[in-house]
PDB file of C-alpha atoms and ligand atoms in Angstrom:
ATOM      1  CA  UNK A 781       0.054   0.147   0.012  1.00  0.00           C
ATOM      2  CA  UNK A 782       1.396   3.478  -0.938  1.00  0.00           C
ATOM      3  CA  UNK A 783       0.340   6.718   0.517  1.00  0.00           C
ATOM      4  CA  UNK A 784      -0.279   9.804  -1.676  1.00  0.00           C
ATOM      5  CA  UNK A 785       0.829  13.119  -0.382  1.00  0.00           C
ATOM      6  CA  UNK A 786      -2.574  13.959   0.833  1.00  0.00           C
ATOM      7  CA  UNK A 787      -2.828  10.696   2.850  1.00  0.00           C
ATOM      8  CA  UNK A 788      -4.657   8.669   0.663  1.00  0.00           C
ATOM      9  CA  UNK A 789      -4.054   5.117  -0.308  1.00  0.00           C
ATOM     10  CA  UNK A 790      -3.054   3.848  -3.682  1.00  0.00           C
ATOM     11  CA  UNK A 791      -3.430   0.354  -4.547  1.00  0.00           C
ATOM     12  CA  UNK A 792      -0.463  -1.516  -5.684  1.00  0.00           C
ATOM     13  CA  UNK A 793      -0.346  -3.357  -8.683  1.00  0.00           C
ATOM     14  CA  UNK A 794      -0.961  -6.795  -6.892  1.00  0.00           C
ATOM     15  CA  UNK A 795      -3.506  -5.189  -4.540  1.00  0.00           C
ATOM     16  CA  UNK A 796      -4.306  -7.372  -1.538  1.00  0.00           C
ATOM     17  CA  UNK A 797      -7.762  -8.898  -0.873  1.00  0.00           C
ATOM     18  CA  UNK A 798      -8.010  -6.859   2.017  1.00  0.00           C
ATOM     19  CA  UNK A 799      -6.245  -4.337   4.019  1.00  0.00           C
ATOM     20  CA  UNK A 800      -6.488  -4.935   8.064  1.00  0.00           C
ATOM     21  CA  UNK A 801      -5.078  -2.783  10.410  1.00  0.00           C
ATOM     22  CA  UNK A 802      -4.570  -4.324  13.871  1.00  0.00           C
ATOM     23  CA  UNK A 803      -3.676  -2.569  17.037  1.00  0.00           C
ATOM     24  CA  UNK A 804      -2.092  -5.156  19.473  1.00  0.00           C
ATOM     25  CA  UNK A 805      -2.018  -3.589  23.056  1.00  0.00           C
ATOM     26  CA  UNK A 806       1.485  -4.822  24.051  1.00  0.00           C
ATOM     27  CA  UNK A 807       4.123  -7.546  24.391  1.00  0.00           C
ATOM     28  CA  UNK A 808       3.205  -8.294  28.112  1.00  0.00           C
ATOM     29  CA  UNK A 809       3.008 -12.198  28.090  1.00  0.00           C
ATOM     30  CA  UNK A 810       3.646 -15.370  26.112  1.00  0.00           C
ATOM     31  CA  UNK A 811      -0.168 -15.399  25.493  1.00  0.00           C
ATOM     32  CA  UNK A 812      -0.060 -11.823  23.926  1.00  0.00           C
ATOM     33  CA  UNK A 813       3.154 -12.834  21.789  1.00  0.00           C
ATOM     34  CA  UNK A 814       1.531 -16.027  20.719  1.00  0.00           C
ATOM     35  CA  UNK A 815      -1.748 -14.031  19.738  1.00  0.00           C
ATOM     36  CA  UNK A 816       0.310 -11.626  17.665  1.00  0.00           C
ATOM     37  CA  UNK A 817       2.179 -14.401  15.829  1.00  0.00           C
ATOM     38  CA  UNK A 818      -1.134 -16.219  15.016  1.00  0.00           C
ATOM     39  CA  UNK A 819      -2.652 -12.856  13.598  1.00  0.00           C
ATOM     40  CA  UNK A 820       0.315 -12.453  11.360  1.00  0.00           C
ATOM     41  CA  UNK A 821       0.505 -16.043  10.401  1.00  0.00           C
ATOM     42  CA  UNK A 822      -3.230 -16.282   9.536  1.00  0.00           C
ATOM     43  CA  UNK A 823      -3.057 -12.887   7.744  1.00  0.00           C
ATOM     44  CA  UNK A 824      -0.176 -14.101   5.525  1.00  0.00           C
ATOM     45  CA  UNK A 825      -2.031 -17.407   4.705  1.00  0.00           C
ATOM     46  CA  UNK A 826      -5.380 -15.823   4.125  1.00  0.00           C
ATOM     47  CA  UNK A 827      -3.843 -13.060   1.384  1.00  0.00           C
ATOM     48  CA  UNK A 828      -4.817 -10.190   4.192  1.00  0.00           C
ATOM     49  CA  UNK A 829      -2.296  -7.146   4.105  1.00  0.00           C
ATOM     50  CA  UNK A 830      -1.712  -6.610   7.732  1.00  0.00           C
ATOM     51  CA  UNK A 831      -0.774  -3.097   9.186  1.00  0.00           C
ATOM     52  CA  UNK A 832       0.357  -4.316  12.780  1.00  0.00           C
ATOM     53  CA  UNK A 833       0.903  -1.802  15.331  1.00  0.00           C
ATOM     54  CA  UNK A 834       2.010  -2.946  18.981  1.00  0.00           C
ATOM     55  CA  UNK A 835       1.311  -0.460  21.652  1.00  0.00           C
ATOM     56  CA  UNK A 836       3.250  -0.238  24.964  1.00  0.00           C
ATOM     57  CA  UNK A 837       0.261  -1.246  27.030  1.00  0.00           C
ATOM     58  CA  UNK A 838      -1.043   2.407  26.951  1.00  0.00           C
ATOM     59  CA  UNK A 839      -4.389   3.207  25.588  1.00  0.00           C
ATOM     60  CA  UNK A 840      -3.266   6.471  24.001  1.00  0.00           C
ATOM     61  CA  UNK A 841      -0.984   4.493  21.878  1.00  0.00           C
ATOM     62  CA  UNK A 842      -3.899   2.137  20.635  1.00  0.00           C
ATOM     63  CA  UNK A 843      -6.125   5.418  20.095  1.00  0.00           C
ATOM     64  CA  UNK A 844      -3.101   7.106  17.991  1.00  0.00           C
ATOM     65  CA  UNK A 845      -2.880   3.658  15.984  1.00  0.00           C
ATOM     66  CA  UNK A 846      -6.400   3.571  15.273  1.00  0.00           C
ATOM     67  CA  UNK A 847      -6.304   7.100  13.940  1.00  0.00           C
ATOM     68  CA  UNK A 848      -3.748   6.005  11.647  1.00  0.00           C
ATOM     69  CA  UNK A 849      -5.484   3.069  10.232  1.00  0.00           C
ATOM     70  CA  UNK A 850      -8.415   5.843   9.647  1.00  0.00           C
ATOM     71  CA  UNK A 851      -6.069   8.100   7.966  1.00  0.00           C
ATOM     72  CA  UNK A 852      -4.825   5.336   5.936  1.00  0.00           C
ATOM     73  CA  UNK A 853      -8.292   4.198   4.873  1.00  0.00           C
ATOM     74  CA  UNK A 854      -7.818   0.527   5.806  1.00  0.00           C
ATOM     75  CA  UNK A 855     -10.505  -1.656   5.025  1.00  0.00           C
ATOM     76  CA  UNK A 856     -11.048  -3.205   8.513  1.00  0.00           C
ATOM     77  CA  UNK A 857      -9.903  -2.118  11.800  1.00  0.00           C
ATOM     78  CA  UNK A 858      -9.147  -4.624  14.730  1.00  0.00           C
ATOM     79  CA  UNK A 859      -7.801  -3.996  17.868  1.00  0.00           C
ATOM     80  CA  UNK A 860      -7.362  -5.800  21.500  1.00  0.00           C
ATOM     81  CA  UNK A 861      -8.342  -3.003  23.904  1.00  0.00           C
ATOM     82  CA  UNK A 862      -6.096  -2.780  27.167  1.00  0.00           C
ATOM     83  CA  UNK A 863      -9.152  -1.359  29.240  1.00  0.00           C
ATOM     84  CA  UNK A 864     -12.800  -1.414  28.692  1.00  0.00           C
ATOM     85  CA  UNK A 865     -13.656   2.408  29.022  1.00  0.00           C
ATOM     86  CA  UNK A 866     -12.518   5.280  26.824  1.00  0.00           C
ATOM     87  CA  UNK A 867     -12.957   4.510  23.208  1.00  0.00           C
ATOM     88  CA  UNK A 868     -15.994   6.217  22.093  1.00  0.00           C
ATOM     89  CA  UNK A 869     -14.419   9.036  20.149  1.00  0.00           C
ATOM     90  CA  UNK A 870     -12.023   7.279  18.276  1.00  0.00           C
ATOM     91  CA  UNK A 871     -14.616   4.681  17.377  1.00  0.00           C
ATOM     92  CA  UNK A 872     -17.053   7.468  16.401  1.00  0.00           C
ATOM     93  CA  UNK A 873     -14.456   8.576  13.872  1.00  0.00           C
ATOM     94  CA  UNK A 874     -14.003   5.157  12.377  1.00  0.00           C
ATOM     95  CA  UNK A 875     -17.945   4.896  12.043  1.00  0.00           C
ATOM     96  CA  UNK A 876     -17.877   8.326  10.275  1.00  0.00           C
ATOM     97  CA  UNK A 877     -14.973   7.019   7.919  1.00  0.00           C
ATOM     98  CA  UNK A 878     -17.248   4.040   7.138  1.00  0.00           C
ATOM     99  CA  UNK A 879     -14.668   1.558   8.477  1.00  0.00           C
ATOM    100  CA  UNK A 880     -15.771  -1.631  10.323  1.00  0.00           C
ATOM    101  CA  UNK A 881     -14.257  -2.302  13.848  1.00  0.00           C
ATOM    102  CA  UNK A 882     -13.574  -5.806  15.195  1.00  0.00           C
ATOM    103  CA  UNK A 883     -12.526  -6.350  18.781  1.00  0.00           C
ATOM    104  CA  UNK A 884      -9.953  -9.046  19.347  1.00  0.00           C
ATOM    105  CA  UNK A 885      -9.373 -10.797  22.755  1.00  0.00           C
ATOM    106  CA  UNK A 886     -10.844  -8.007  25.095  1.00  0.00           C
ATOM    107  CA  UNK A 887     -14.217  -6.312  25.071  1.00  0.00           C
ATOM    108  CA  UNK A 888     -14.942  -2.720  25.598  1.00  0.00           C
ATOM    109  CA  UNK A 889     -18.038  -0.571  27.236  1.00  0.00           C
ATOM    110  CA  UNK A 890     -19.511   2.165  25.003  1.00  0.00           C
ATOM    111  CA  UNK A 891     -22.175   4.873  25.343  1.00  0.00           C
ATOM    112  CA  UNK A 892     -22.833   4.899  21.665  1.00  0.00           C
ATOM    113  CA  UNK A 893     -24.536   1.683  19.561  1.00  0.00           C
ATOM    114  CA  UNK A 894     -23.194   0.284  16.597  1.00  0.00           C
ATOM    115  CA  UNK A 895     -19.501   0.987  16.916  1.00  0.00           C
ATOM    116  CA  UNK A 896     -18.363  -2.367  16.872  1.00  0.00           C
ATOM    117  CA  UNK A 897     -19.427  -4.994  14.292  1.00  0.00           C
ATOM    118  CA  UNK A 898     -17.978  -8.031  15.837  1.00  0.00           C
ATOM    119  CA  UNK A 899     -16.045  -9.381  19.190  1.00  0.00           C
ATOM    120  CA  UNK A 900     -13.767 -12.421  18.633  1.00  0.00           C
ATOM    121  CA  UNK A 901     -12.502 -13.343  22.355  1.00  0.00           C
ATOM    122  CA  UNK A 902     -12.632 -15.800  25.276  1.00  0.00           C
ATOM    123  CA  UNK A 903     -15.535 -16.255  27.326  1.00  0.00           C
ATOM    124  CA  UNK A 904     -13.579 -14.767  30.573  1.00  0.00           C
ATOM    125  CA  UNK A 905     -16.499 -15.222  32.790  1.00  0.00           C
ATOM    126  CA  UNK A 906     -16.583 -18.808  32.228  1.00  0.00           C
ATOM    127  CA  UNK A 907     -12.911 -19.016  32.839  1.00  0.00           C
ATOM    128  CA  UNK A 908     -13.548 -17.611  36.071  1.00  0.00           C
ATOM    129  CA  UNK A 909     -16.442 -20.207  36.681  1.00  0.00           C
ATOM    130  CA  UNK A 910     -14.087 -23.209  35.638  1.00  0.00           C
ATOM    131  CA  UNK A 911     -11.323 -22.060  38.179  1.00  0.00           C
ATOM    132  CA  UNK A 912     -14.005 -21.803  41.022  1.00  0.00           C
ATOM    133  CA  UNK A 913     -15.496 -25.210  40.059  1.00  0.00           C
ATOM    134  CA  UNK A 914     -12.120 -26.701  40.061  1.00  0.00           C
ATOM    135  CA  UNK A 915     -11.269 -25.321  43.553  1.00  0.00           C
ATOM    136  CA  UNK A 916     -14.859 -26.608  44.927  1.00  0.00           C
ATOM    137  CA  UNK A 917     -13.722 -30.086  43.885  1.00  0.00           C
ATOM    138  CA  UNK A 918     -10.357 -29.917  45.271  1.00  0.00           C
ATOM    139  CA  UNK A 919     -11.542 -28.420  48.583  1.00  0.00           C
ATOM    140  CA  UNK A 920     -13.843 -31.704  48.779  1.00  0.00           C
ATOM    141  CA  UNK A 921     -11.426 -34.190  47.835  1.00  0.00           C
ATOM    142  CA  UNK A 922      -8.650 -32.626  50.549  1.00  0.00           C
ATOM    143  CA  UNK A 923     -11.715 -32.525  52.876  1.00  0.00           C
ATOM    144  CA  UNK A 924     -10.917 -28.804  53.891  1.00  0.00           C
ATOM    145  CA  UNK A 925     -12.936 -27.006  56.242  1.00  0.00           C
ATOM    146  CA  UNK A 926     -11.872 -23.548  55.623  1.00  0.00           C
ATOM    147  CA  UNK A 927     -10.017 -22.306  52.317  1.00  0.00           C
ATOM    148  CA  UNK A 928      -7.909 -19.103  52.478  1.00  0.00           C
ATOM    149  CA  UNK A 929      -7.732 -17.732  49.006  1.00  0.00           C
ATOM    150  CA  UNK A 930      -5.380 -15.026  47.822  1.00  0.00           C
ATOM    151  CA  UNK A 931      -6.082 -13.545  44.263  1.00  0.00           C
ATOM    152  CA  UNK A 932      -3.555 -12.002  41.779  1.00  0.00           C
ATOM    153  CA  UNK A 933      -5.661 -10.106  39.263  1.00  0.00           C
ATOM    154  CA  UNK A 934      -4.951  -8.822  35.764  1.00  0.00           C
ATOM    155  CA  UNK A 935      -4.748  -5.228  34.509  1.00  0.00           C
ATOM    156  CA  UNK A 936      -7.228  -2.837  36.283  1.00  0.00           C
ATOM    157  CA  UNK A 937     -10.318  -2.263  34.311  1.00  0.00           C
ATOM    158  CA  UNK A 938      -9.418  -4.931  31.524  1.00  0.00           C
ATOM    159  CA  UNK A 939     -12.368  -7.311  30.404  1.00  0.00           C
ATOM    160  CA  UNK A 940     -10.474 -10.544  31.610  1.00  0.00           C
ATOM    161  CA  UNK A 941      -9.459  -9.091  34.992  1.00  0.00           C
ATOM    162  CA  UNK A 942     -13.371  -8.030  35.581  1.00  0.00           C
ATOM    163  CA  UNK A 943     -14.921 -11.202  34.301  1.00  0.00           C
ATOM    164  CA  UNK A 944     -12.480 -13.870  35.832  1.00  0.00           C
ATOM    165  CA  UNK A 945     -12.955 -12.332  38.996  1.00  0.00           C
ATOM    166  CA  UNK A 946     -16.913 -12.161  38.954  1.00  0.00           C
ATOM    167  CA  UNK A 947     -16.959 -15.639  37.530  1.00  0.00           C
ATOM    168  CA  UNK A 948     -14.768 -17.193  40.354  1.00  0.00           C
ATOM    169  CA  UNK A 949     -16.527 -15.013  42.939  1.00  0.00           C
ATOM    170  CA  UNK A 950     -19.982 -15.992  41.622  1.00  0.00           C
ATOM    171  CA  UNK A 951     -18.925 -19.698  41.719  1.00  0.00           C
ATOM    172  CA  UNK A 952     -17.224 -19.965  45.142  1.00  0.00           C
ATOM    173  CA  UNK A 953     -19.529 -17.287  47.256  1.00  0.00           C
ATOM    174  CA  UNK A 954     -22.134 -19.968  47.978  1.00  0.00           C
ATOM    175  CA  UNK A 955     -19.626 -22.257  49.501  1.00  0.00           C
ATOM    176  CA  UNK A 956     -19.066 -21.042  53.150  1.00  0.00           C
ATOM    177  CA  UNK A 957     -15.570 -22.404  53.384  1.00  0.00           C
ATOM    178  CA  UNK A 958     -14.371 -20.290  50.750  1.00  0.00           C
ATOM    179  CA  UNK A 959     -12.782 -16.682  51.975  1.00  0.00           C
ATOM    180  CA  UNK A 960     -10.635 -14.446  49.829  1.00  0.00           C
ATOM    181  CA  UNK A 961      -8.350 -12.891  52.169  1.00  0.00           C
ATOM    182  CA  UNK A 962      -6.729 -10.513  49.712  1.00  0.00           C
ATOM    183  CA  UNK A 963      -7.069  -9.432  46.248  1.00  0.00           C
ATOM    184  CA  UNK A 964      -3.852  -7.902  44.592  1.00  0.00           C
ATOM    185  CA  UNK A 965      -3.302  -6.211  41.230  1.00  0.00           C
ATOM    186  CA  UNK A 966      -0.661  -8.110  39.167  1.00  0.00           C
ATOM    187  CA  UNK A 967      -1.228  -6.301  36.055  1.00  0.00           C
ATOM    188  CA  UNK A 968      -0.747  -9.764  34.097  1.00  0.00           C
ATOM    189  CA  UNK A 969       3.013  -9.137  34.458  1.00  0.00           C
ATOM    190  CA  UNK A 970       5.579 -11.905  35.799  1.00  0.00           C
ATOM    191  CA  UNK A 971       7.523  -9.295  37.580  1.00  0.00           C
ATOM    192  CA  UNK A 972       4.296  -7.957  39.324  1.00  0.00           C
ATOM    193  CA  UNK A 973       3.010 -11.691  40.132  1.00  0.00           C
ATOM    194  CA  UNK A 974       6.349 -12.051  42.118  1.00  0.00           C
ATOM    195  CA  UNK A 975       6.193  -8.934  43.838  1.00  0.00           C
ATOM    196  CA  UNK A 976       2.502  -9.591  44.849  1.00  0.00           C
ATOM    197  CA  UNK A 977       3.297 -12.997  45.800  1.00  0.00           C
ATOM    198  CA  UNK A 978       6.448 -12.087  48.043  1.00  0.00           C
ATOM    199  CA  UNK A 979       3.883  -9.432  49.638  1.00  0.00           C
ATOM    200  CA  UNK A 980       1.375 -11.983  50.292  1.00  0.00           C
ATOM    201  CA  UNK A 981       3.582 -14.514  51.703  1.00  0.00           C
ATOM    202  CA  UNK A 982       5.261 -12.058  54.225  1.00  0.00           C
ATOM    203  CA  UNK A 983       1.905 -10.857  55.405  1.00  0.00           C
ATOM    204  CA  UNK A 984      -0.121 -14.327  55.514  1.00  0.00           C
ATOM    205  CA  UNK A 985       2.512 -17.245  55.261  1.00  0.00           C
ATOM    206  CA  UNK A 986       0.942 -20.450  56.279  1.00  0.00           C
ATOM    207  CA  UNK A 987      -2.333 -19.105  56.126  1.00  0.00           C
ATOM    208  CA  UNK A 988      -2.630 -19.177  52.393  1.00  0.00           C
ATOM    209  CA  UNK A 989      -4.456 -22.246  50.961  1.00  0.00           C
ATOM    210  CA  UNK A 990      -5.009 -21.038  47.440  1.00  0.00           C
ATOM    211  CA  UNK A 991      -3.368 -18.780  44.905  1.00  0.00           C
ATOM    212  CA  UNK A 992      -5.775 -17.708  42.366  1.00  0.00           C
ATOM    213  CA  UNK A 993      -3.782 -16.031  39.705  1.00  0.00           C
ATOM    214  CA  UNK A 994      -5.529 -14.490  36.497  1.00  0.00           C
ATOM    215  CA  UNK A 995      -2.688 -15.567  34.055  1.00  0.00           C
ATOM    216  CA  UNK A 996       0.105 -17.856  33.595  1.00  0.00           C
ATOM    217  CA  UNK A 997       2.766 -15.271  33.550  1.00  0.00           C
ATOM    218  CA  UNK A 998       1.980 -13.858  36.800  1.00  0.00           C
ATOM    219  CA  UNK A 999       1.598 -17.396  38.356  1.00  0.00           C
ATOM    220  CA  UNK A1000       5.315 -18.231  37.006  1.00  0.00           C
ATOM    221  CA  UNK A1001       6.203 -15.001  38.810  1.00  0.00           C
ATOM    222  CA  UNK A1002       4.881 -16.217  42.006  1.00  0.00           C
ATOM    223  CA  UNK A1003       5.873 -19.739  42.247  1.00  0.00           C
ATOM    224  CA  UNK A1004       9.630 -19.026  43.233  1.00  0.00           C
ATOM    225  CA  UNK A1005       8.518 -16.571  45.851  1.00  0.00           C
ATOM    226  CA  UNK A1006       6.413 -19.308  47.315  1.00  0.00           C
ATOM    227  CA  UNK A1007       9.339 -21.604  47.397  1.00  0.00           C
ATOM    228  CA  UNK A1008      11.570 -18.835  48.740  1.00  0.00           C
ATOM    229  CA  UNK A1009       9.183 -18.677  51.766  1.00  0.00           C
ATOM    230  CA  UNK A1010       9.719 -22.291  52.498  1.00  0.00           C
ATOM    231  CA  UNK A1011       6.413 -23.568  51.255  1.00  0.00           C
ATOM    232  CA  UNK A1012       5.766 -26.214  48.271  1.00  0.00           C
ATOM    233  CA  UNK A1013       3.496 -24.961  45.589  1.00  0.00           C
ATOM    234  CA  UNK A1014       0.896 -27.546  44.453  1.00  0.00           C
ATOM    235  CA  UNK A1015       0.850 -29.080  47.801  1.00  0.00           C
ATOM    236  CA  UNK A1016       1.199 -26.619  50.688  1.00  0.00           C
ATOM    237  CA  UNK A1017      -0.754 -24.067  48.299  1.00  0.00           C
ATOM    238  CA  UNK A1018      -3.045 -24.920  45.625  1.00  0.00           C
ATOM    239  CA  UNK A1019      -2.243 -22.778  42.547  1.00  0.00           C
ATOM    240  CA  UNK A1020      -4.890 -21.949  40.040  1.00  0.00           C
ATOM    241  CA  UNK A1021      -3.800 -20.369  36.643  1.00  0.00           C
ATOM    242  CA  UNK A1022      -5.401 -19.090  33.419  1.00  0.00           C
ATOM    243  CA  UNK A1023      -4.072 -19.101  29.827  1.00  0.00           C
ATOM    244  CA  UNK A1024      -2.383 -22.539  29.317  1.00  0.00           C
ATOM    245  CA  UNK A1025       0.685 -21.809  27.615  1.00  0.00           C
ATOM    246  CA  UNK A1026       3.373 -24.239  27.219  1.00  0.00           C
ATOM    247  CA  UNK A1027       5.470 -23.184  30.341  1.00  0.00           C
ATOM    248  CA  UNK A1028       2.772 -23.413  32.648  1.00  0.00           C
ATOM    249  CA  UNK A1029       1.394 -26.742  31.451  1.00  0.00           C
ATOM    250  CA  UNK A1030       5.050 -28.029  31.965  1.00  0.00           C
ATOM    251  CA  UNK A1031       4.943 -26.882  35.563  1.00  0.00           C
ATOM    252  CA  UNK A1032       1.351 -28.304  35.894  1.00  0.00           C
ATOM    253  CA  UNK A1033       2.813 -31.702  34.979  1.00  0.00           C
ATOM    254  CA  UNK A1034       5.813 -31.159  37.475  1.00  0.00           C
ATOM    255  CA  UNK A1035       2.965 -30.699  40.254  1.00  0.00           C
ATOM    256  CA  UNK A1036       3.618 -27.226  41.189  1.00  0.00           C
ATOM    257  CA  UNK A1037       0.525 -25.789  39.423  1.00  0.00           C
ATOM    258  CA  UNK A1038      -2.831 -27.586  40.107  1.00  0.00           C
ATOM    259  CA  UNK A1039      -5.222 -26.286  37.514  1.00  0.00           C
ATOM    260  CA  UNK A1040      -4.718 -24.206  34.418  1.00  0.00           C
ATOM    261  CA  UNK A1041      -8.054 -23.055  32.697  1.00  0.00           C
ATOM    262  CA  UNK A1042      -7.287 -22.480  28.804  1.00  0.00           C
ATOM    263  CA  UNK A1043      -7.548 -19.151  27.251  1.00  0.00           C
ATOM    264  CA  UNK A1044      -6.689 -19.547  23.454  1.00  0.00           C
ATOM    265  CA  UNK A1045      -4.693 -16.842  21.949  1.00  0.00           C
ATOM    266  CA  UNK A1046      -5.339 -18.502  18.586  1.00  0.00           C
ATOM    267  CA  UNK A1047      -8.013 -16.049  17.125  1.00  0.00           C
ATOM    268  CA  UNK A1048      -6.261 -15.055  13.785  1.00  0.00           C
ATOM    269  CA  UNK A1049      -8.449 -17.326  11.452  1.00  0.00           C
ATOM    270  CA  UNK A1050     -11.660 -16.085  12.945  1.00  0.00           C
ATOM    271  CA  UNK A1051     -10.395 -12.516  12.507  1.00  0.00           C
ATOM    272  CA  UNK A1052      -9.391 -12.980   8.757  1.00  0.00           C
ATOM    273  CA  UNK A1053     -12.607 -14.758   8.059  1.00  0.00           C
ATOM    274  CA  UNK A1054     -14.856 -12.176   9.753  1.00  0.00           C
ATOM    275  CA  UNK A1055     -12.805  -9.204   8.303  1.00  0.00           C
ATOM    276  CA  UNK A1056     -13.352 -10.460   4.877  1.00  0.00           C
ATOM    277  CA  UNK A1057     -17.008 -10.892   5.337  1.00  0.00           C
ATOM    278  CA  UNK A1058     -17.428  -7.494   6.511  1.00  0.00           C
ATOM    279  CA  UNK A1059     -15.383  -6.172   3.537  1.00  0.00           C
ATOM    280  CA  UNK A1060     -17.927  -8.077   1.246  1.00  0.00           C
ATOM    281  CA  UNK A1061     -20.840  -6.548   3.221  1.00  0.00           C
ATOM    282  CA  UNK A1062     -21.957  -9.858   4.582  1.00  0.00           C
ATOM    283  CA  UNK A1063     -23.737 -10.391   8.140  1.00  0.00           C
ATOM    284  CA  UNK A1064     -21.155 -11.329  10.793  1.00  0.00           C
ATOM    285  CA  UNK A1065     -21.972 -12.756  14.337  1.00  0.00           C
ATOM    286  CA  UNK A1066     -21.722 -10.155  17.144  1.00  0.00           C
ATOM    287  CA  UNK A1067     -19.742 -12.369  19.425  1.00  0.00           C
ATOM    288  CA  UNK A1068     -17.475 -15.383  18.831  1.00  0.00           C
ATOM    289  CA  UNK A1069     -16.123 -17.260  21.547  1.00  0.00           C
ATOM    290  CA  UNK A1070     -13.625 -19.900  20.906  1.00  0.00           C
ATOM    291  CA  UNK A1071     -13.843 -23.388  22.344  1.00  0.00           C
ATOM    292  CA  UNK A1072     -11.648 -23.454  25.445  1.00  0.00           C
ATOM    293  CA  UNK A1073     -10.201 -26.614  27.439  1.00  0.00           C
ATOM    294  CA  UNK A1074      -9.334 -27.022  30.971  1.00  0.00           C
ATOM    295  CA  UNK A1075      -6.002 -28.766  32.363  1.00  0.00           C
ATOM    296  CA  UNK A1076      -5.776 -30.097  36.036  1.00  0.00           C
ATOM    297  CA  UNK A1077      -4.030 -32.519  38.300  1.00  0.00           C
ATOM    298  CA  UNK A1078      -7.376 -34.710  37.727  1.00  0.00           C
ATOM    299  CA  UNK A1079      -6.210 -35.536  34.456  1.00  0.00           C
ATOM    300  CA  UNK A1080      -3.645 -37.614  32.606  1.00  0.00           C
ATOM    301  CA  UNK A1081      -1.881 -34.932  30.413  1.00  0.00           C
ATOM    302  CA  UNK A1082       1.074 -37.146  29.026  1.00  0.00           C
ATOM    303  CA  UNK A1083      -0.350 -36.915  25.595  1.00  0.00           C
ATOM    304  CA  UNK A1084      -1.278 -33.424  25.400  1.00  0.00           C
ATOM    305  CA  UNK A1085      -0.056 -31.693  22.116  1.00  0.00           C
ATOM    306  CA  UNK A1086       2.326 -28.893  22.291  1.00  0.00           C
ATOM    307  CA  UNK A1087       0.400 -25.697  22.877  1.00  0.00           C
ATOM    308  CA  UNK A1088       2.203 -23.318  20.621  1.00  0.00           C
ATOM    309  CA  UNK A1089       2.452 -20.633  22.866  1.00  0.00           C
TER     310      UNK A1089
HETATM  311  O1  AHR B 304      -6.565 -10.564  27.481  1.00  0.00           O
HETATM  312  C1  AHR B 304      -5.939 -11.818  27.670  1.00  0.00           C
HETATM  313  C2  AHR B 304      -4.997 -11.908  28.816  1.00  0.00           C
HETATM  314  O2  AHR B 304      -4.013 -10.978  28.698  1.00  0.00           O
HETATM  315  C3  AHR B 304      -4.302 -13.269  29.000  1.00  0.00           C
HETATM  316  O3  AHR B 304      -4.760 -13.823  29.886  1.00  0.00           O
HETATM  317  C4  AHR B 304      -3.014 -12.699  29.559  1.00  0.00           C
HETATM  318  O4  AHR B 304      -2.086 -13.657  29.592  1.00  0.00           O
HETATM  319  C5  AHR B 304      -2.798 -11.462  28.629  1.00  0.00           C
HETATM  320  O5  AHR B 304      -1.738 -10.515  29.027  1.00  0.00           O
END
C-alpha cells in the first residue's frame, strides 16, 4: 500500500484482497506474543495485508494507531483493547469514515450503539467459573473445612480482570468454606506476580491455602516466591492459573500448579474470516467465543499436544 501526499492510499499493482489494521495492546505475556504471531501467520495465509501496530500497554498509543488506520483508509480495523472504557471518540471517527471495527480478545464498554461489528475473544467469565468449580472439587477431595484464598488479578479495568474475578466469585461465594483474604493487582506481568506473591507470603505465610492467579505469567512469577518462603506450591498451596501456555502446562505436569484454565490466543483465523465478510458487506456474528479447554491434576496430560504458545 502506498500513501499519496494527501494521505490517500493507492492500490499497488497486485492489490491485496483486504487491508486490515490491527492494534495489539503490548507484549506483556507469552499469550500476547502467541496471539500476535497467530494473527500475522493467518493474515499471510489468507492473503490479507496486515498493518500491525503494537502499543506499549498504553491506551493513548492504541487510540493513535486507530487514527492512523483511519487516515490510511484501511478496509477493516481490529484492536485488542487494554481497558474497557474510553474508546467512544475514536470509534465514532472510524464509524464516520465507514470502516468496520472488530474487537479481538478483550471487550469494551461504550455509550454509543453500533461502533463495533464483532467481538472475537474468550468467555472470560466462564474461565473464572471453571477455576471456581475446580477449587470446590479440590477442597472436597482434600476435605478442607476452611479455604483461604489470595487472588492476583490482571490489569485493572480490563475485561479479563473483571470477568475472571466475577465468574470465580459467583462460583465460590455460595460455599461457606471459601474466603478471599486479599486480592492484589499483578497487571498480567511476571515481575508483578512475583512482587505480589512476596508481599502475600510475608503478610499471611502459612495461612494461604490457594492462589488464584489471573494469568500464567503472574503464576510463573509467583511460584519461586512461594518456594523462597519455604512452602511447596501445588502441595502446601493450591495454585490455579489461566491461559494454558506451554511453560505453565509443563509446571502443572511437575505438580507445582494444580489447575490451568485455557484461554486460547489462536484467534487469527476467525479474525481473517470475519474481516473478509465485513469487507464484502456480509452479516457477521456479534460475538465469537472460541472453544476452550481445562487442564488439572485430575487428568492424565501425558499425551497433550504442544501448546504453540
Ligand atoms: O486478555 C487476555 C489476557 O491478556 C491473557 O490471559 C494474559 O496472559 C494477557 O496478558
